[in-house]
mmCIF file of C-alpha atoms in Angstrom:
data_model
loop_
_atom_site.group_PDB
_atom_site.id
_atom_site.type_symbol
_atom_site.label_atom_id
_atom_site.label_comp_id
_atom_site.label_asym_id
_atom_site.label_seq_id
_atom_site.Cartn_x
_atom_site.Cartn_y
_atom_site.Cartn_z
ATOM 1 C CA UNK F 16 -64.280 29.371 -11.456
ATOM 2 C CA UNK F 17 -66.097 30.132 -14.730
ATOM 3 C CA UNK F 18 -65.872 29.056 -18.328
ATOM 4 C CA UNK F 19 -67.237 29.798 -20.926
ATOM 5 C CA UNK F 20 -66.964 28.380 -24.368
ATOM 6 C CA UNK F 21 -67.830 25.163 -26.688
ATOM 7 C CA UNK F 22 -65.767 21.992 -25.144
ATOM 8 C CA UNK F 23 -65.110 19.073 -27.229
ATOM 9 C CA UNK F 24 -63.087 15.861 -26.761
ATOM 10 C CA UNK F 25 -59.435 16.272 -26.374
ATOM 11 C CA UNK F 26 -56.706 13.412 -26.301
ATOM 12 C CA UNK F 27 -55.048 13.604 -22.642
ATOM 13 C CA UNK F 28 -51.404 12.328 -22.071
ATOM 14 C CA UNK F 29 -49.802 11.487 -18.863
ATOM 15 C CA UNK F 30 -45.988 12.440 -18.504
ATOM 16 C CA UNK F 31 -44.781 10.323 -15.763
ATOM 17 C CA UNK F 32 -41.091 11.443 -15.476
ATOM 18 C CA UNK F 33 -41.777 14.584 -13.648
ATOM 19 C CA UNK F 34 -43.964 12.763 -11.015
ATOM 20 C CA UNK F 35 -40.940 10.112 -10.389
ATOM 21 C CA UNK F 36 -39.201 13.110 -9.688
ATOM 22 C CA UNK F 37 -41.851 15.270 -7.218
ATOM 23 C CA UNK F 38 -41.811 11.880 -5.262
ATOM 24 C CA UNK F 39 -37.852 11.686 -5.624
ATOM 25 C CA UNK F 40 -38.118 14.835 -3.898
ATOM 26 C CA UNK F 41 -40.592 13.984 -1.389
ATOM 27 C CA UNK F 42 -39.062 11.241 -0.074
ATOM 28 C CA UNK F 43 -35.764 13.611 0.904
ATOM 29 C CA UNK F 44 -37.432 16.006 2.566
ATOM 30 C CA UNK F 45 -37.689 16.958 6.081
ATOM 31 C CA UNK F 46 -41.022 16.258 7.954
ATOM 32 C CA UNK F 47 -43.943 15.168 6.757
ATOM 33 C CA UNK F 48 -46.238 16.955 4.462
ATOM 34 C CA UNK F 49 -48.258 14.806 2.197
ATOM 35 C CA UNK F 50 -52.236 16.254 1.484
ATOM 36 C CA UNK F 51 -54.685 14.124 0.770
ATOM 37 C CA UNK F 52 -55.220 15.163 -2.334
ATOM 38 C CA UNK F 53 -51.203 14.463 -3.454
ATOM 39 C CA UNK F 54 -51.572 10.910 -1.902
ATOM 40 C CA UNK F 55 -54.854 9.839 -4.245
ATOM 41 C CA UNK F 56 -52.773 11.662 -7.017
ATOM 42 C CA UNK F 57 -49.811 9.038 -6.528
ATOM 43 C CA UNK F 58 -51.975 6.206 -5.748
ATOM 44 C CA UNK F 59 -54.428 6.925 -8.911
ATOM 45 C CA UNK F 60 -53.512 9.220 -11.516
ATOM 46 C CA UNK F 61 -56.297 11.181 -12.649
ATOM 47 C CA UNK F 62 -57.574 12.981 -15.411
ATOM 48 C CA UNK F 63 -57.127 17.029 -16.391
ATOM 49 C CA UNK F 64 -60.810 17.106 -15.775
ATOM 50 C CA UNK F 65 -61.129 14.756 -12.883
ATOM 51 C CA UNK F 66 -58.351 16.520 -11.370
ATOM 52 C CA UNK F 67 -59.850 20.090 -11.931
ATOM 53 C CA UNK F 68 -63.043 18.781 -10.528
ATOM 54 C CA UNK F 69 -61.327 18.426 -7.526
ATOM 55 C CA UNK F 70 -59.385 21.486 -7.486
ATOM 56 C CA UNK F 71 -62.723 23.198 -7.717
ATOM 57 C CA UNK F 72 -64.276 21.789 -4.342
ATOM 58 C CA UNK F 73 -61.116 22.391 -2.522
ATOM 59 C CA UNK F 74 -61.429 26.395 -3.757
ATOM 60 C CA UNK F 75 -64.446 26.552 -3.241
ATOM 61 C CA UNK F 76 -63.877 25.579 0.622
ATOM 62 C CA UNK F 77 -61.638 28.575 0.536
ATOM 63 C CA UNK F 78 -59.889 26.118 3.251
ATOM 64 C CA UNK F 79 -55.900 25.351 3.614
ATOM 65 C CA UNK F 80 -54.595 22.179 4.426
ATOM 66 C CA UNK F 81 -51.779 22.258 6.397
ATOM 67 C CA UNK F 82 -48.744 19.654 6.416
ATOM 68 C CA UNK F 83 -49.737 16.460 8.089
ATOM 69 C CA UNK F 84 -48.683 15.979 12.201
ATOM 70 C CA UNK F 85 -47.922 18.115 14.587
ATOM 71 C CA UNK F 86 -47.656 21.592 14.376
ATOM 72 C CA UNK F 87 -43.377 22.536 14.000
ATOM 73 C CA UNK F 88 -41.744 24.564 17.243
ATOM 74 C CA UNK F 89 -39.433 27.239 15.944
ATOM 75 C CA UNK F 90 -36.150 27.328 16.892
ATOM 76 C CA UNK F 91 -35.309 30.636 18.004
ATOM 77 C CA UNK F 92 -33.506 32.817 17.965
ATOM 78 C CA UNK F 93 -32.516 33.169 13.838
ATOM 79 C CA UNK F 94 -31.041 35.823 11.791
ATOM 80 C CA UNK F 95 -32.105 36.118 8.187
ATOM 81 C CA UNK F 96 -31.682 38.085 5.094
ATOM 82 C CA UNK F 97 -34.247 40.591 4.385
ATOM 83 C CA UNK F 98 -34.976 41.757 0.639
ATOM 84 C CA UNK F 99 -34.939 45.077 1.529
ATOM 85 C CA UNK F 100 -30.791 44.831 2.550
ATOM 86 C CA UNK F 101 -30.987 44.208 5.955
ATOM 87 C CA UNK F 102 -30.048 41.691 8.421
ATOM 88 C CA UNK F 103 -32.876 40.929 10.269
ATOM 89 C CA UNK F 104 -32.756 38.513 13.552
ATOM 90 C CA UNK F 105 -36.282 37.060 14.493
ATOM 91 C CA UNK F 106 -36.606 35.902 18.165
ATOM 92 C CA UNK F 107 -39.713 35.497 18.976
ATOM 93 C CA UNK F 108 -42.265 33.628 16.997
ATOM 94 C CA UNK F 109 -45.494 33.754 19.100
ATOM 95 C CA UNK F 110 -47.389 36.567 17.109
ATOM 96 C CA UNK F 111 -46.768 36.449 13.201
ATOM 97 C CA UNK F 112 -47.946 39.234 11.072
ATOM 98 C CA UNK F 113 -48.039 38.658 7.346
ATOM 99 C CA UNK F 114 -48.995 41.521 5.771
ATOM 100 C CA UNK F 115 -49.811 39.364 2.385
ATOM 101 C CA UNK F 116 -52.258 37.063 1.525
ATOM 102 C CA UNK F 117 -50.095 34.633 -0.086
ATOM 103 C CA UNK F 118 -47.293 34.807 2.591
ATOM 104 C CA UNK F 119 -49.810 34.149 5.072
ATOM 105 C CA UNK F 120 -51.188 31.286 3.060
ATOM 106 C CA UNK F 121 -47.850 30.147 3.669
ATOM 107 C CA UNK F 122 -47.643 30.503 7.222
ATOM 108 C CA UNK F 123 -50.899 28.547 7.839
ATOM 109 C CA UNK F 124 -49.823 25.787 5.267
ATOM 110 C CA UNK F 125 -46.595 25.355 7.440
ATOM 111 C CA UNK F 126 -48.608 24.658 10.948
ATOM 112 C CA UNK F 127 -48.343 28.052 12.616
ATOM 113 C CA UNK F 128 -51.598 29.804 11.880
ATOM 114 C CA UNK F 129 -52.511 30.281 15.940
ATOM 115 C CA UNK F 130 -49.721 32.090 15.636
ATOM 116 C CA UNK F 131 -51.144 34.726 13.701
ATOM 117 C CA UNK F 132 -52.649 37.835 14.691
ATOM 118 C CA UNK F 133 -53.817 40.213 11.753
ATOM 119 C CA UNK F 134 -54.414 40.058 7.719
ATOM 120 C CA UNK F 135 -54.150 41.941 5.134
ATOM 121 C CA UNK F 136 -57.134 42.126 2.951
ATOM 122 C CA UNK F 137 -56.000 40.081 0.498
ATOM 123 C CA UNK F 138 -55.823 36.500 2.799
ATOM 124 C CA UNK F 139 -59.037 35.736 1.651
ATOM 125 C CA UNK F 140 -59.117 32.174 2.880
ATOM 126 C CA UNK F 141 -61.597 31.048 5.851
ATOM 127 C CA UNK F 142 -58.672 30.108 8.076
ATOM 128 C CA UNK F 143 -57.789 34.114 8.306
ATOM 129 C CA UNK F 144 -61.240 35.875 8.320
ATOM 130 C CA UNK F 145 -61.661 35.879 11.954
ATOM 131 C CA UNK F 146 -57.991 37.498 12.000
ATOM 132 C CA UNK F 147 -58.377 41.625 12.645
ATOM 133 C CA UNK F 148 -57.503 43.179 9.044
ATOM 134 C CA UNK F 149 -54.778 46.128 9.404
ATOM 135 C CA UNK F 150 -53.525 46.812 6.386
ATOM 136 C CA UNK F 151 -54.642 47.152 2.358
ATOM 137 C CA UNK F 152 -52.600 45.609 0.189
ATOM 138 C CA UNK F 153 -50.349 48.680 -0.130
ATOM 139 C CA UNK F 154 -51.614 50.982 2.344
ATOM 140 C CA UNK F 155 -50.082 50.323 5.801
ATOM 141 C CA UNK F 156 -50.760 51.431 8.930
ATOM 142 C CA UNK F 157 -47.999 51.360 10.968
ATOM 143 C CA UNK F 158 -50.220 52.419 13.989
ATOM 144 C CA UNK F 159 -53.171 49.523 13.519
ATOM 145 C CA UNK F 160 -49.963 46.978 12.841
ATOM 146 C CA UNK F 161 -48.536 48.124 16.149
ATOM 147 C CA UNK F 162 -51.639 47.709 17.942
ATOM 148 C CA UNK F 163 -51.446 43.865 17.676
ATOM 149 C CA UNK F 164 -48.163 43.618 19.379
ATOM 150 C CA UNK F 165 -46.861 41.896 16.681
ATOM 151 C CA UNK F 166 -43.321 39.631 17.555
ATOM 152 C CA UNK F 167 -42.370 39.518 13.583
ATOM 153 C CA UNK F 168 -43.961 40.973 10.647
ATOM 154 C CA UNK F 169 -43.458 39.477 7.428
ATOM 155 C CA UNK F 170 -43.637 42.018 4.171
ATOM 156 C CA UNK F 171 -42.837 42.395 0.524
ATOM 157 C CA UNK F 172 -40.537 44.662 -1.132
ATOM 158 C CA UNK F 173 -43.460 46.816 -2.431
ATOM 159 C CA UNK F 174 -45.294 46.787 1.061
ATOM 160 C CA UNK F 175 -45.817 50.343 1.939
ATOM 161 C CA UNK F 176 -45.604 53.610 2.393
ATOM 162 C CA UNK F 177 -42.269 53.040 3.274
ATOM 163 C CA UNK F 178 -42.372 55.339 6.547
ATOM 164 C CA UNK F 179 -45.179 52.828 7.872
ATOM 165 C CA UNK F 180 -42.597 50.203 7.790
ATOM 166 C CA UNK F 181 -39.805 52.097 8.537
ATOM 167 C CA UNK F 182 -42.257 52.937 12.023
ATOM 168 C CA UNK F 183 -43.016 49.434 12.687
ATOM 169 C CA UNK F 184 -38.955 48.687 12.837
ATOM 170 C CA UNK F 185 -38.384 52.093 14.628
ATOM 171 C CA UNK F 186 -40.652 49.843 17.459
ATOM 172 C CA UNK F 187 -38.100 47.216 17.566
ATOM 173 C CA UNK F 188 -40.809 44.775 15.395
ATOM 174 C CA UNK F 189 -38.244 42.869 13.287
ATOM 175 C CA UNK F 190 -39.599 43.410 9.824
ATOM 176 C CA UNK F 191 -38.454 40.739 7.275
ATOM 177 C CA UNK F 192 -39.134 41.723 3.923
ATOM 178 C CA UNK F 193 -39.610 39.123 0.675
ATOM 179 C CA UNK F 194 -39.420 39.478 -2.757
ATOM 180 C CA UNK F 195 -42.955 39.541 -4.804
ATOM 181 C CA UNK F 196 -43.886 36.327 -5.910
ATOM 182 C CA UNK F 197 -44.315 36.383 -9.839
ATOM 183 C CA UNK F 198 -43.442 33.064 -11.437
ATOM 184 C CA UNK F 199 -43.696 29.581 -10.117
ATOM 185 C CA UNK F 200 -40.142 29.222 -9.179
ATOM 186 C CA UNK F 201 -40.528 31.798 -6.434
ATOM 187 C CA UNK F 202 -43.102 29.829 -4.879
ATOM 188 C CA UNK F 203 -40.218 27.327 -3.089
ATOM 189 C CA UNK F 204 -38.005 30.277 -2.718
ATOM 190 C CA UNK F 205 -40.479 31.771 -0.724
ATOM 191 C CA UNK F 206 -41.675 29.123 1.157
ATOM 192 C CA UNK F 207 -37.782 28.282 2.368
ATOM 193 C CA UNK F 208 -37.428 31.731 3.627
ATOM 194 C CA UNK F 209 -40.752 32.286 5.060
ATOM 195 C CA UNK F 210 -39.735 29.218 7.030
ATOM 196 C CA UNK F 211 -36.541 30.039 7.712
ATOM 197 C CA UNK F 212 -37.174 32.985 9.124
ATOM 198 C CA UNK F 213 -39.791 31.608 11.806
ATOM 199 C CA UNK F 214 -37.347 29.121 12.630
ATOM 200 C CA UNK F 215 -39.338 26.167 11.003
ATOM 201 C CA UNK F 216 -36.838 25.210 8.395
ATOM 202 C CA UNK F 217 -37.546 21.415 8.227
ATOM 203 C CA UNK F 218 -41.370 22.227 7.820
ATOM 204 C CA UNK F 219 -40.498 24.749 4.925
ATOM 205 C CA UNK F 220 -38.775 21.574 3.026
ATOM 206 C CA UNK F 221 -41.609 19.302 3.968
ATOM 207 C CA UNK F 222 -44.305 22.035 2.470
ATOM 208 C CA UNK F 223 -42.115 22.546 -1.030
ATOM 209 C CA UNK F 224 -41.824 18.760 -1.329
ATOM 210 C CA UNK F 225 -45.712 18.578 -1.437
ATOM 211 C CA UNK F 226 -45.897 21.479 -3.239
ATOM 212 C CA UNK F 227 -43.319 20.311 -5.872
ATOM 213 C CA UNK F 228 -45.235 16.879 -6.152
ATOM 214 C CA UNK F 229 -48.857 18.459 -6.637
ATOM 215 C CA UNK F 230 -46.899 20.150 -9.703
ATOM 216 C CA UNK F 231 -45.640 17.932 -11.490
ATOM 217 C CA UNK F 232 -48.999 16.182 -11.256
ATOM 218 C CA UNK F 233 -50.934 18.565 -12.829
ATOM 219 C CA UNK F 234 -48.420 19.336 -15.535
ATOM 220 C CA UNK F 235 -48.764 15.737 -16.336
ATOM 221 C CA UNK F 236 -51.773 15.796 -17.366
ATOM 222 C CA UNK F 237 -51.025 18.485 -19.735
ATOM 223 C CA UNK F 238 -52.664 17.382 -23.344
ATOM 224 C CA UNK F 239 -49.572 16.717 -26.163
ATOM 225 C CA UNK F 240 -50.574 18.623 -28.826
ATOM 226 C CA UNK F 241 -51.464 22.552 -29.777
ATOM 227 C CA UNK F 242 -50.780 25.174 -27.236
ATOM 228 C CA UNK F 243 -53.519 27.423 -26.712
ATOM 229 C CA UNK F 244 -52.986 31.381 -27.001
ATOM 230 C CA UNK F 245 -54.176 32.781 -23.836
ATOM 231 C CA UNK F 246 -54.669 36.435 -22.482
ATOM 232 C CA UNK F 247 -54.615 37.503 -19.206
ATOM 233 C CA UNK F 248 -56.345 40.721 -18.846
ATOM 234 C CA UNK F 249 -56.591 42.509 -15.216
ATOM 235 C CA UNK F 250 -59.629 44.915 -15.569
ATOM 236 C CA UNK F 251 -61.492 46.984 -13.201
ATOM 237 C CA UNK F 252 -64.444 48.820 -14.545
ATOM 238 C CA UNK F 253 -65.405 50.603 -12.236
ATOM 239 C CA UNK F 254 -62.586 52.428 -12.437
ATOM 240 C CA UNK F 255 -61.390 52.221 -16.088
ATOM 241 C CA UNK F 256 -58.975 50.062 -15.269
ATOM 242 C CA UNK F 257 -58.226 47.856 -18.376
ATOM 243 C CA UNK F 258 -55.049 45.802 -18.761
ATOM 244 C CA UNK F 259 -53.094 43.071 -20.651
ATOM 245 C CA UNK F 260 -50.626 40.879 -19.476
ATOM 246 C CA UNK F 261 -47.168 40.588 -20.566
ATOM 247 C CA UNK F 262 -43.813 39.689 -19.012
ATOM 248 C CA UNK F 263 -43.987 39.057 -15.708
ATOM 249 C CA UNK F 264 -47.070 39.543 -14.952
ATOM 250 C CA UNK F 265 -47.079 36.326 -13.151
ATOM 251 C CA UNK F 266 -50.498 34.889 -14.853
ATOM 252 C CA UNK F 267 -47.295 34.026 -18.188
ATOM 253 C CA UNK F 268 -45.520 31.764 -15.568
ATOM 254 C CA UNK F 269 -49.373 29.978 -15.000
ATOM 255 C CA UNK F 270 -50.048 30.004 -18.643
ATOM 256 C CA UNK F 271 -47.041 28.007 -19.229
ATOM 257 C CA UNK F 272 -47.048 25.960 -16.831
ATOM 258 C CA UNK F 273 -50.826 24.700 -18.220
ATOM 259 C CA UNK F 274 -49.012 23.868 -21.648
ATOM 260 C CA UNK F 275 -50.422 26.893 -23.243
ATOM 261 C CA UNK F 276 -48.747 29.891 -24.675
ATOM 262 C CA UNK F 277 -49.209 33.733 -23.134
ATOM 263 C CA UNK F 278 -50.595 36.041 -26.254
ATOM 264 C CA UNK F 279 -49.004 39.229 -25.144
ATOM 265 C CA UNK F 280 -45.647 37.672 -24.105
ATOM 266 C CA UNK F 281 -46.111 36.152 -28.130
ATOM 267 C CA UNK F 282 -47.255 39.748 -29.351
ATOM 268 C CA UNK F 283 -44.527 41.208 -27.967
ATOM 269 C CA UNK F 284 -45.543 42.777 -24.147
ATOM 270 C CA UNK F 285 -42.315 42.967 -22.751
ATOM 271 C CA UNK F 286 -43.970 44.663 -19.389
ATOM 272 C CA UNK F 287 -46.146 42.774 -16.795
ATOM 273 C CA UNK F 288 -49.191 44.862 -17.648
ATOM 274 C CA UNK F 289 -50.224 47.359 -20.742
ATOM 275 C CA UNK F 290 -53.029 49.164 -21.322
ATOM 276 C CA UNK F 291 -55.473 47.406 -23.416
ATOM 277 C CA UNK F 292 -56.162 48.487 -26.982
ATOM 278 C CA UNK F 293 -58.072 46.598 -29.760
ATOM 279 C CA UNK F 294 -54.696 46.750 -31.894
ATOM 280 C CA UNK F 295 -53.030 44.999 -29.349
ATOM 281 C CA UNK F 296 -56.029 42.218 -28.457
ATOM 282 C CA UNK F 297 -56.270 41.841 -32.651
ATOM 283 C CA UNK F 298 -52.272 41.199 -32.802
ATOM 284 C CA UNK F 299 -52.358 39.042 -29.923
ATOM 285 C CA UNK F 300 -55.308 36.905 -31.268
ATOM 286 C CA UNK F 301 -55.817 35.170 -28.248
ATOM 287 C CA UNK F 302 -58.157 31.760 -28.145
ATOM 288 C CA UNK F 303 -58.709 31.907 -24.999
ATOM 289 C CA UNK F 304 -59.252 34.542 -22.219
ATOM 290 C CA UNK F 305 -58.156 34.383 -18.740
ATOM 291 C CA UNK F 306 -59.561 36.707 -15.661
ATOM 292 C CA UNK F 307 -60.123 37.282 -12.199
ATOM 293 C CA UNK F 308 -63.771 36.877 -11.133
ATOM 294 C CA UNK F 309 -64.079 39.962 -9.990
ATOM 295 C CA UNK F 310 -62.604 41.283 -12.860
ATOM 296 C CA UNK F 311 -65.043 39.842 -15.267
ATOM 297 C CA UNK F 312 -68.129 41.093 -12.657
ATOM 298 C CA UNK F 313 -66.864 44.423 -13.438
ATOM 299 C CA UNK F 314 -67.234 44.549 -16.993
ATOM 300 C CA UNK F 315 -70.903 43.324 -16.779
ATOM 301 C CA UNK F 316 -69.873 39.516 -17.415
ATOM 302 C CA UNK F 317 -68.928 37.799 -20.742
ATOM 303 C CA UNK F 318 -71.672 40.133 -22.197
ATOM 304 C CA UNK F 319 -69.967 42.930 -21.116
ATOM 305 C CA UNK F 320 -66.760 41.997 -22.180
ATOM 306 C CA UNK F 321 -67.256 41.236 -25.695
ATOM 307 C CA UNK F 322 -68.251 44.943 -26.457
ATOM 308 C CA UNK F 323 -64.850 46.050 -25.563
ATOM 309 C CA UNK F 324 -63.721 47.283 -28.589
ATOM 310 C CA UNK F 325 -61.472 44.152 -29.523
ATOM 311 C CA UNK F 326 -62.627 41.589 -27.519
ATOM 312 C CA UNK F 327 -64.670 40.387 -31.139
ATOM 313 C CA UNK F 328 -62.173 40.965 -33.315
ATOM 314 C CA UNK F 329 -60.578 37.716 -31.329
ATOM 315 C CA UNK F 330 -60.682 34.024 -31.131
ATOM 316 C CA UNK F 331 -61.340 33.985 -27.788
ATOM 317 C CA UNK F 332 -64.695 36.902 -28.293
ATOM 318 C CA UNK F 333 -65.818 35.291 -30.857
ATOM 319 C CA UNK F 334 -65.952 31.577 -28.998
ATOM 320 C CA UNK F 335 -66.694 33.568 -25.493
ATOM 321 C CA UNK F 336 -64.023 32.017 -24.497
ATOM 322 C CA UNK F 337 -63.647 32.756 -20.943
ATOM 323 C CA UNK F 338 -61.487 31.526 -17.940
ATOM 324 C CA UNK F 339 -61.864 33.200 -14.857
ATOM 325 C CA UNK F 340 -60.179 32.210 -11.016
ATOM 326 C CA UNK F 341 -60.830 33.888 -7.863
ATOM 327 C CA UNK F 342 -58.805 37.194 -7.054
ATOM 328 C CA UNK F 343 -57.440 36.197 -4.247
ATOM 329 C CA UNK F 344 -56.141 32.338 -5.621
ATOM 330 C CA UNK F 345 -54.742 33.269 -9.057
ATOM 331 C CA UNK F 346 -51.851 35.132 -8.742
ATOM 332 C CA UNK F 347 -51.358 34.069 -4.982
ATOM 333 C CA UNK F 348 -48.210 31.530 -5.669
ATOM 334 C CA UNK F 349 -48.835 29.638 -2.759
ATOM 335 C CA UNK F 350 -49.846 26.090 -1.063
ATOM 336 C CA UNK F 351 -53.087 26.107 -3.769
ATOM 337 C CA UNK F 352 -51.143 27.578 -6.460
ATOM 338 C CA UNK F 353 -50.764 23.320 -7.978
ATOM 339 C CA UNK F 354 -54.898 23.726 -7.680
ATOM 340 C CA UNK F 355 -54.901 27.066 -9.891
ATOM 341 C CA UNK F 356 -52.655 24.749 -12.429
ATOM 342 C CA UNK F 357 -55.159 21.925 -12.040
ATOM 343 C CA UNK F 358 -57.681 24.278 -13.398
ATOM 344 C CA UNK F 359 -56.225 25.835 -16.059
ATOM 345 C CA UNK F 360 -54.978 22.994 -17.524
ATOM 346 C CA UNK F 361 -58.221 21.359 -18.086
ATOM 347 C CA UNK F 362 -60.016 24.530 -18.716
ATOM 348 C CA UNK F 363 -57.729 25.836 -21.233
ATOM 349 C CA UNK F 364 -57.410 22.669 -23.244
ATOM 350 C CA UNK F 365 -61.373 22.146 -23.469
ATOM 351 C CA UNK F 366 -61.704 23.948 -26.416
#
């Protein structure tokens, strides 16, 4: 993580009704599933920055941790529904291919990572690196997917090419296929069905009741007060790729979340990305600027990114004001998405 700007003092405030009801939550749920990091949260309530300070060393692990006790059995067999129409019936639970770094975030957070057996190259996180990668983001092979002997395979609705997974089910792999993760709501709905469909359904509760909790903490400490004007801008350039966030670009559901306000939602971006212009940055008048790391690399660094035509002409240029996550964290909406919050809402609100 990487900031860059002037901080000064800022009055925090501690909202105490949504904890009272994360732990309302957590004490319904099924299984266990408190992290240590949610129990010194409840026992101690801690500061934005004391609490991003934390986040920080647990990303910078790169490390899940999974729900406390023993690891859940599924119980098999299960039929589910699958995004893309189908009825899907899972059996056999023994070799689990996610091909998505956030769904297989999931699947580790829930106790069954031994039961993994490939990546995709965006699980970035330590637990998966020794996993065989077979697929790229959206280039599948159905032939290196096949190869693993895979007993499920979980994808989204814009895994692809289509034929790859249209080969993989031709092989009698069940193929159970998600919706794309953009806001924080889909974060439970995805962790219910992820565990529903590997037959772990009291686990999935247990995970969204930690989840849930580790929310509401870090929206509590959430400063009263102005709401920043942040930007999320997706750039790669290397290959000229330069972007702003609007709608649904899944960085507005973060953005909100940290008590601050998304400057091309506000300007008008009713599409999760648009190509960046310096009308557009000067209308949105962001104070703040939010990134991927590698995304700020590209551009040659804060230096780099204040001579895009625009960038000055901005709050946010002009304070080189600068937020940046790793890639594969940010937009993950998983088990460390409450760290992501954590972060932003201490990093935002240092102005």
């Amino acid at each position: 993580m990487r900031l860059s700007g002037r901080p000064r003092r800022t009055p925090w405030s501690r909202a105490l009704a949504p904890v009272a009801l994360a732990l309302a939550l957590l004490t319904t749920a099924c299984g266990t599933g408190t992290s240590d990091s949610a129990t010194a949260a409840k026992a101690t309530p801690a500061s934005a920055g004391e609490r991003a300070a934390a986040a920080e060393k647990q990303l910078a692990k790169n490390t899940l941790v999974p729900l406390e006790g023993k690891a859940p059995v599924p119980e098999l067999p299960v039929t589910v529904d699958s995004s893309d129409g189908r009825k899907v019936t899972v059996k056999d639970a023994s070799r689990i291919l996610p091909l998505n770094g956030g769904v297989a975030e999931i699947v580790f957070t829930l106790g069954l990572g031994d039961r993994v057996v490939g990546r995709d190259i965006t699980a970035t996180f330590a637990e998966a690196k020794k996993l065989p990668q077979v697929t790229k983001a959206h280039d599948v092979s159905a032939e290196s997917v096949l190869s693993l002997k895979p007993s499920v395979v979980l994808a989204d609705t814009d895994t692809g090419p289509s034929e790859a997974v249209d080969q993989i089910r031709a092989a009698g792999v069940p193929v159970v296929v998600l919706d794309p993760a953009t806001k924080l709501a889909d974060v439970s709905t995805r962790t219910t069905r992820i565990a529903e469909a590997l037959g772990v359904p009291a686990a999935g509760k247990a995970l969204n009741s930690r989840i849930a909790e580790e929310l509401a903490a870090a929206r509590a400490a959430v400063p009263e007060g102005s709401r920043p004007k942040v930007a999320f801008l997706y750039m790669r350039g290397s290959a000229a790729v330069y972007l702003m966030g609007g709608k649904g670009s899944g960085a507005d559901s973060l953005i909100e979340a940290a008590g601050a306000v998304d400057a091309g939602v506000e300007a008008g971006l009713d599409r999760p990305f648009t190509p960046l212009t310096s009308e557009a940055l000067v209308k949105a008048q962001p104070e703040v600027i939010l990134m991927m790391d590698k995304g700020l690399e590209s551009v040659g660094g804060v230096d780099g990114l204040v001579d895009i035509p625009g960038i000055r002409e901005t709050p946010a240029g002009l304070d080189r004001r600068v937020v940046t996550l790793e890639d594969g964290v940010l937009l993950s909406f998983g088990p460390r998405t409450p760290l992501v919050i954590d972060i932003l809402v201490d990093r935002i609100h240092r102005t």
